[in-house]
CSV table of C-alpha atoms in Angstrom, one decimal:
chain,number,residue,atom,x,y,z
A,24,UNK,CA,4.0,6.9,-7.2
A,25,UNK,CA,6.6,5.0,-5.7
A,26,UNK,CA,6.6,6.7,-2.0
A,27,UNK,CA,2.8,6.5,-2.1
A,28,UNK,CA,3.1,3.2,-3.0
A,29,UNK,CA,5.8,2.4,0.3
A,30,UNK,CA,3.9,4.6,2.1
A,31,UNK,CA,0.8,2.5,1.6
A,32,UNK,CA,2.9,-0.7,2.8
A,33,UNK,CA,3.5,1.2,5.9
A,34,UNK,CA,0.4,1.4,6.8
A,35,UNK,CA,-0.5,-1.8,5.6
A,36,UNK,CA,2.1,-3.7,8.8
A,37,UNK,CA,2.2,-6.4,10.7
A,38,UNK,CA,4.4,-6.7,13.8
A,39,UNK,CA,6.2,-10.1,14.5
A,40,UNK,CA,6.4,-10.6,18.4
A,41,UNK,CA,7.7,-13.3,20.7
A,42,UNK,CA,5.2,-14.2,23.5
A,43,UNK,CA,7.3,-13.4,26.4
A,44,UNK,CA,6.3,-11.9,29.9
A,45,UNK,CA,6.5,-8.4,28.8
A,46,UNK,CA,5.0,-8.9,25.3
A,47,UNK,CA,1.3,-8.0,26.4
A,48,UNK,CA,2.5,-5.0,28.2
A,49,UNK,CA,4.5,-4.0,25.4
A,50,UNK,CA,1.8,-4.4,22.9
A,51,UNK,CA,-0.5,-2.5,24.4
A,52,UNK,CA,1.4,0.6,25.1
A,53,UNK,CA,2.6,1.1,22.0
A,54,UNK,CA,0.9,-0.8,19.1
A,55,UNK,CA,-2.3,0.7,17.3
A,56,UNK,CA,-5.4,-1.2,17.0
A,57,UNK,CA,-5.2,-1.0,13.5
A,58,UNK,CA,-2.1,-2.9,13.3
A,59,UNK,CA,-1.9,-6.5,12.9
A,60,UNK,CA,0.1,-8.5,16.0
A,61,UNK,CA,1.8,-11.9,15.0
A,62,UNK,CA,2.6,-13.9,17.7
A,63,UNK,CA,5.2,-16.7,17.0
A,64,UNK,CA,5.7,-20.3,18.7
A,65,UNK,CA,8.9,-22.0,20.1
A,66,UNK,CA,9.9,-25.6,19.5
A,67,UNK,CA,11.6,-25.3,22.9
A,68,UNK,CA,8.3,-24.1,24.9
A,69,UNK,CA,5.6,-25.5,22.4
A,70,UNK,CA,2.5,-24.0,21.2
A,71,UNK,CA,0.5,-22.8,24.6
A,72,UNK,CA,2.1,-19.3,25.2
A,73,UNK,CA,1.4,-18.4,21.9
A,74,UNK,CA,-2.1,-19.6,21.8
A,75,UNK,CA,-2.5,-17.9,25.6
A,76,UNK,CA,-1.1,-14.3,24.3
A,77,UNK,CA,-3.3,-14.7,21.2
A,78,UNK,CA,-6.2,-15.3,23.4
A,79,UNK,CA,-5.1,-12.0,25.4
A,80,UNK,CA,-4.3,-9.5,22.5
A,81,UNK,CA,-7.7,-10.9,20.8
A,82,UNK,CA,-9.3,-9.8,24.0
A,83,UNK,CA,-7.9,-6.4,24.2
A,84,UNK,CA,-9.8,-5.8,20.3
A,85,UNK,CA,-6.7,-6.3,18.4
A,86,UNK,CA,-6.5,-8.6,15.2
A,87,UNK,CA,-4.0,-11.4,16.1
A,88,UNK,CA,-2.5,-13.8,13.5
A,89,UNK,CA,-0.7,-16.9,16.1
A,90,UNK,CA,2.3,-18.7,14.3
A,91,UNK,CA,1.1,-22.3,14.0
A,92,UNK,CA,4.0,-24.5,12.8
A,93,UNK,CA,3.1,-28.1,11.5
A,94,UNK,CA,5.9,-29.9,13.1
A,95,UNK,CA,4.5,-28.6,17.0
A,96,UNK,CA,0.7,-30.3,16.5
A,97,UNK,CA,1.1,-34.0,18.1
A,98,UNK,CA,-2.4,-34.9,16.0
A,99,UNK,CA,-5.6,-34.6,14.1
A,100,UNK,CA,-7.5,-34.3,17.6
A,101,UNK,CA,-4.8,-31.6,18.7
A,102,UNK,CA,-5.1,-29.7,15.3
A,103,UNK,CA,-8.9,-29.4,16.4
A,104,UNK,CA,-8.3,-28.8,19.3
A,105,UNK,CA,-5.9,-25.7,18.6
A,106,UNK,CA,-8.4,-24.1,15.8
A,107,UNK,CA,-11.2,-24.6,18.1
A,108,UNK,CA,-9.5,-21.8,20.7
A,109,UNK,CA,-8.1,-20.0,18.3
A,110,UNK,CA,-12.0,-19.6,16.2
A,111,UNK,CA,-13.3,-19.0,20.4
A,112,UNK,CA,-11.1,-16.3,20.9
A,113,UNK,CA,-12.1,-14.3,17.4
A,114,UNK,CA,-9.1,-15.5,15.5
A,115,UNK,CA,-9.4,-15.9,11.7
A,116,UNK,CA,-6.1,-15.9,10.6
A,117,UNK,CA,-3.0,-18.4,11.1
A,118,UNK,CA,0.3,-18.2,9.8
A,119,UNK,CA,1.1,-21.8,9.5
A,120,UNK,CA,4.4,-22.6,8.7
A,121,UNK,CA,6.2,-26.1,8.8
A,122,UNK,CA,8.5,-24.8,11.9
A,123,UNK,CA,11.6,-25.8,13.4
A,124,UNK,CA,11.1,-28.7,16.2
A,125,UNK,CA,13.1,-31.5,15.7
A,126,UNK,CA,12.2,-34.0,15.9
A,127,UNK,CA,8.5,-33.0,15.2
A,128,UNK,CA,5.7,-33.1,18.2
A,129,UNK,CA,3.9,-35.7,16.1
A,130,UNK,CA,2.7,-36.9,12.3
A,131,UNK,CA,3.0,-34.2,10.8
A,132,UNK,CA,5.9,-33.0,9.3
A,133,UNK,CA,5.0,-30.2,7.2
A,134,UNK,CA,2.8,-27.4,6.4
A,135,UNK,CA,1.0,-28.9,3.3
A,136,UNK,CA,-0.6,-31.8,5.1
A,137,UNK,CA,-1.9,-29.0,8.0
A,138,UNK,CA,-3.4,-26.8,5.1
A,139,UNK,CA,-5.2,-30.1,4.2
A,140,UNK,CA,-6.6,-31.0,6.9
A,141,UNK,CA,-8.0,-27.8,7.3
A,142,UNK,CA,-9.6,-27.8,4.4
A,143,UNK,CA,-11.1,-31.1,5.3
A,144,UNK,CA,-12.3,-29.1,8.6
A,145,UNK,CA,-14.7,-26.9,6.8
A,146,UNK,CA,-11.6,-24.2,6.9
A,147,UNK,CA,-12.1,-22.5,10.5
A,148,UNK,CA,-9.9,-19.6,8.8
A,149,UNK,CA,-10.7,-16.8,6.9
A,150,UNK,CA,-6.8,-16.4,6.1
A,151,UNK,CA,-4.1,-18.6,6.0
A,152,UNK,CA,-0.5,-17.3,5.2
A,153,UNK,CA,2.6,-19.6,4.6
A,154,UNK,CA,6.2,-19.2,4.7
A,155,UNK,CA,8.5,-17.9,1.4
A,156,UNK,CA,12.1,-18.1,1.5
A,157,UNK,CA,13.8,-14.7,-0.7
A,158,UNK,CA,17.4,-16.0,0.9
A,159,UNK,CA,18.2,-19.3,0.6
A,160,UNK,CA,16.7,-21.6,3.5
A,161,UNK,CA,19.7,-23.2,5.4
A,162,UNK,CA,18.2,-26.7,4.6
A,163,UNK,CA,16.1,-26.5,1.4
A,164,UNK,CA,16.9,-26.0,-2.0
A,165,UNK,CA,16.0,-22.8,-3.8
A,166,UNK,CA,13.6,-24.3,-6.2
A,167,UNK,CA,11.5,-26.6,-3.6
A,168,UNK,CA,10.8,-23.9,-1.3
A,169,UNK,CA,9.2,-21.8,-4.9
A,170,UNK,CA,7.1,-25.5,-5.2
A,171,UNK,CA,6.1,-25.4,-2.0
A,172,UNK,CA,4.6,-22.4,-2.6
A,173,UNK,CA,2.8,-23.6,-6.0
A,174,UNK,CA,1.8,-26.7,-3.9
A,175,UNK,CA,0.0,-24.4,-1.0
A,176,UNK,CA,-1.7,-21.9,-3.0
A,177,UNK,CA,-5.0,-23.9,-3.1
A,178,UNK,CA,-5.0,-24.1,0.6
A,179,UNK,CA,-3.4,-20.4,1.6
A,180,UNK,CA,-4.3,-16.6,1.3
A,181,UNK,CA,-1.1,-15.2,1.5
A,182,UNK,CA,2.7,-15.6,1.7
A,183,UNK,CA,4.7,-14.3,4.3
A,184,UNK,CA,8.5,-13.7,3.6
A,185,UNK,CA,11.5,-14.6,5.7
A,186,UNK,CA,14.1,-12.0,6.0
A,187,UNK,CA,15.9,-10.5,3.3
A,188,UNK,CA,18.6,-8.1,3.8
A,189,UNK,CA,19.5,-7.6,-0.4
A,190,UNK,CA,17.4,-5.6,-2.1
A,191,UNK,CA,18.1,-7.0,-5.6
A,192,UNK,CA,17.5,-10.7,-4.4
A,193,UNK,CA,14.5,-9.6,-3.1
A,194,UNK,CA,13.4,-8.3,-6.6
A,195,UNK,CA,14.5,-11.2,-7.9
A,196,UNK,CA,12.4,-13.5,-5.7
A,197,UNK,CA,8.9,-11.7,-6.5
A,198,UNK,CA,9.8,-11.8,-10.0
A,199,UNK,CA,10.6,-15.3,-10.6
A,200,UNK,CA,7.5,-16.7,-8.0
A,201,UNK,CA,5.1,-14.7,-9.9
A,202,UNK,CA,6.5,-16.1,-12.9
A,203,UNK,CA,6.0,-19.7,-11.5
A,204,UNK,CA,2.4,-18.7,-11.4
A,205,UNK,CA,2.1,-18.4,-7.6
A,206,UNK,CA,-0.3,-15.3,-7.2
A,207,UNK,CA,-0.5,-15.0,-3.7
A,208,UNK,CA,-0.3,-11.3,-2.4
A,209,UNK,CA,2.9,-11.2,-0.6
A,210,UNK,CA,3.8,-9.6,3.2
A,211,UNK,CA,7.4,-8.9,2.9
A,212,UNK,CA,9.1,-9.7,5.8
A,213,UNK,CA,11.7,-6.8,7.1
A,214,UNK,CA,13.9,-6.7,10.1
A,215,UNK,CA,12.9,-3.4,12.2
A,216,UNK,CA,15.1,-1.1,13.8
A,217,UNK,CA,16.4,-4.2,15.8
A,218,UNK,CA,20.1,-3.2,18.2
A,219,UNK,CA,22.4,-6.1,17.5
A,220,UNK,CA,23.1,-6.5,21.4
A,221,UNK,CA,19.6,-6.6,21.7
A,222,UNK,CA,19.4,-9.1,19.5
A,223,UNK,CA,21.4,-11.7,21.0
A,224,UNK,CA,19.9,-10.8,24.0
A,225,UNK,CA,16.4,-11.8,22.4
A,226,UNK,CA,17.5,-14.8,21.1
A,227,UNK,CA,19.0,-15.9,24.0
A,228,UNK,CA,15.6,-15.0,26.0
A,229,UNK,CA,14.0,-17.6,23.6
A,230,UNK,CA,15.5,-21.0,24.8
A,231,UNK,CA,19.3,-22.0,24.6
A,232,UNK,CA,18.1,-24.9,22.4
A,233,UNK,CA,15.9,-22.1,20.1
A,234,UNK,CA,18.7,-19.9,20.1
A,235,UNK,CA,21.5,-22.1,19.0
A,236,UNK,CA,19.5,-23.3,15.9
A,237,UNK,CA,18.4,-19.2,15.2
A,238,UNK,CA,22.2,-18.6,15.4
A,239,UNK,CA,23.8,-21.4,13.5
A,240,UNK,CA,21.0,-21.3,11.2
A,241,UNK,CA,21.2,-17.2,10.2
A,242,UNK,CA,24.0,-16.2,10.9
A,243,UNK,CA,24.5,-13.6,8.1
A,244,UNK,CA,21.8,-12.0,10.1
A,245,UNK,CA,24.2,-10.9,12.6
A,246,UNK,CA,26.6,-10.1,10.5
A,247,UNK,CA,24.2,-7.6,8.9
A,248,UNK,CA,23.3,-6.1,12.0
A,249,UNK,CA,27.7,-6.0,12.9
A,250,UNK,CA,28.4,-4.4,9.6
A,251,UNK,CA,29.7,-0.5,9.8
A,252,UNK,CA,26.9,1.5,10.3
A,253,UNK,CA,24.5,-0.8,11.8
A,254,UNK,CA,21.3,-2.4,9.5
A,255,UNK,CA,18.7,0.3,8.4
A,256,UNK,CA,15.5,-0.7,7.9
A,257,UNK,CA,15.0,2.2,5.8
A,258,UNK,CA,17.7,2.0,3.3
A,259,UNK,CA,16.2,-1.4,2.7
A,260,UNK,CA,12.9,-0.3,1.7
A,261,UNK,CA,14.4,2.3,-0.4
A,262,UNK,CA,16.7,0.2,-2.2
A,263,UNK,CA,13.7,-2.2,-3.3
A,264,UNK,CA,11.0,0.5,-3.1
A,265,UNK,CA,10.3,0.1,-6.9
A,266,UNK,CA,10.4,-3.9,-6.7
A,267,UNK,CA,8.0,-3.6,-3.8
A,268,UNK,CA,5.3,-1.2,-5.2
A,269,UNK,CA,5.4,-2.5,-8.5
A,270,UNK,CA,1.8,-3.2,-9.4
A,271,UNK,CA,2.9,-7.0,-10.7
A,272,UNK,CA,5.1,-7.7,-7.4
A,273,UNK,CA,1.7,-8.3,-5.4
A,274,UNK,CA,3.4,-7.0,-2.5
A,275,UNK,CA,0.2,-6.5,0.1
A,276,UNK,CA,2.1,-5.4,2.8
A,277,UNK,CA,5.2,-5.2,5.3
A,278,UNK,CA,5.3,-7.9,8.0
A,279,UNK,CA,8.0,-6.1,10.6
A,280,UNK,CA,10.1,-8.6,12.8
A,281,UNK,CA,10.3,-6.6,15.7
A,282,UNK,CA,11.9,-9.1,18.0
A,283,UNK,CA,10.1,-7.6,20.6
A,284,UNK,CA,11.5,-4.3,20.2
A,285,UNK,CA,8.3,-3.4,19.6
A,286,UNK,CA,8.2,0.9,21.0
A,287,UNK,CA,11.1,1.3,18.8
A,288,UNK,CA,9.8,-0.3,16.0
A,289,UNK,CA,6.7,2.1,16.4
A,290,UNK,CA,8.9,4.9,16.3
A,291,UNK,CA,10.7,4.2,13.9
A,292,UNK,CA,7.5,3.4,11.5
A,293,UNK,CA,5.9,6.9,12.5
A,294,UNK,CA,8.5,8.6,11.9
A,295,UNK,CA,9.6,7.1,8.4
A,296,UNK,CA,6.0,7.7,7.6
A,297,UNK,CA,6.1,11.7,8.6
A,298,UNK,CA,9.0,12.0,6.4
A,299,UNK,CA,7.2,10.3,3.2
A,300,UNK,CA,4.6,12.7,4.3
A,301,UNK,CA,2.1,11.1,6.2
C-alpha cells in the first residue's frame, strides 16, 4: 500500500521553476501537460516575469500556479491589478506566500491580510495554497509559523511545504499540524535531483541580493547537497514514505523544487516511477 501510495504522489507533482530566459524553453520540452508548473517571484526583479511566464505557460495549455508573495504588491489597486491578468490568462490558482523583500513593495506585510482581501474580492481563485515551514524558518518561531497556518485556513486550499531534508521531522510536522486542527491537504515540498554546483550556479543566476539572503538564510541546504554521497531525492521519499501516504497525513501531493533543473528532474521522476512499477 505504501509504494502505491508514493507512487500516487508521483504522479500527483508540481514542479517549482524560476522564470528565467530558458525557463519556457525548458518547460516545454520536457514537462507533461499534466503536470502542474509553479513559477516563483524575486524580491530583486519583482513580480512581472513571473506574471509574464505564467501568461506564457497558461498559453501553451498548461496549468500554472504563479508565486504571489504579500510583501511584493505595492497596493489594494496593484493586488487587482495582478489577479485581474492572472484570472485573463486562465489562472485559478496562486501560491501566495508572505515572501522575502525587504523592506516590503508596500502595505502589506504578510500573507494573511492578501488572503483577505481576496476574499473581500469575490475570491478570483479557485485555489489558494500557503507556505508551511517542517524545518525551522530562519526568522520565525516554530509555533507561529503552525498559527499561521490555523489563522489562513479560512482563506486557503492548500499548504505547500518548504524543504525538508529529515525524514522524521517531516513526520513529525504533519503529525503535530493535523493535531492543531489544520486540515489542509498538504504538497510536500522535495528538493529534486538538484547538482550542488548547479545549485550555486542557480542561485547566483537569481540576483546577488536574492542569492545572499537564499545562502545565509539555508544554508544547511548546501551542506546537504556537500555531504558524502550527494542528496537523493529518493532515499528521502523512502525514508518518510509511510508518514507521507499515511491516510491521516493529508499529503495530496509532491511539489518538486527543480531549481530549473527541470529535464533532469523529469528523468529522474520517470524513472523512480518505472521502478515502483509504473
Amino acid at each position: 500500500m505504501a509504494t502505491e501510495g508514493l507512487r500516487a504522489l508521483l504522479h500527483s507533482v508540481r514542479y517549482e521553476v524560476l522564470p528565467a530566459k530558458a525557463t519556457e524553453e525548458k518547460v516545454l520540452a520536457h514537462v507533461p501537460r499534466d503536470v502542474v508548473v509553479t513559477v516563483t517571484a524575486s524580491p530583486v526583479k519583482g513580480l512581472e516575469p513571473t506574471l509574464a511566464l505564467t501568461t506564457r505557460l497558461a498559453g501553451h495549455g498548461y496549468r500554472v500556479v504563479p508565486h504571489v508573495p504579500a510583501r511584493l504588491l505595492r497596493d489594494d489597486a496593484h493586488l487587482k491589478e495582478v489577479a485581474g491578468r492572472l484570472r485573463e490568462a486562465g489562472v485559478d490558482d496562486v501560491f501566495l506566500p508572505a515572501g522575502d523583500a525587504d523592506p516590503p513593495a508596500g502595505d502589506f506585510h504578510g500573507a494573511l491580510p492578501v488572503l483577505r482581501r481576496l476574499g473581500e474580492l469575490g475570491s478570483p481563485f479557485a485555489r489558494v495554497g500557503v507556505t508551511g515551514y517542517p524545518e525551522s524558518h530562519p526568522i520565525i518561531d516554530d509555533d507561529i509559523t503552525v498559527q499561521a497556518m490555523w489563522d489562513k485556513r479560512e482563506h486557503a486550499t492548500y499548504i505547500v511545504s518548504n524543504l525538508c531534508f529529515d525524514p522524521r521531522v517531516l513526520g513529525e510536522w504533519l503529525v503535530r499540524i493535523r493535531r492543531r486542527q489544520v486540515e489542509l491537504p498538504v504538497h510536500v515540498g522535495v528538493a529534486g535531483p538538484v547538482q550542488r554546483a548547479k545549485l550555486l550556479a542557480m542561485a547566483t543566476k537569481i540576483g546577488v541580493g536574492e542569492s545572499t539572503r537564499f545562502l545565509t538564510r539555508h544554508p544547511s541546504w548546501f551542506l546537504r547537497f556537500a555531504a558524502p554521497g550527494g542528496y537523493a531525492p529518493e532515499r528521502l521519499l523512502t525514508r518518510a514514505r509511510d508518514a507521507l501516504t499515511a491516510p491521516s497525513s493529508g499529503v495530496a501531493g509532491l511539489h518538486l523544487f527543480t531549481f530549473n533543473q527541470i529535464a533532469e528532474t523529469e528523468r529522474w521522476r520517470r524513472a523512480l516511477l518505472d521502478r515502483l512499477g509504473g
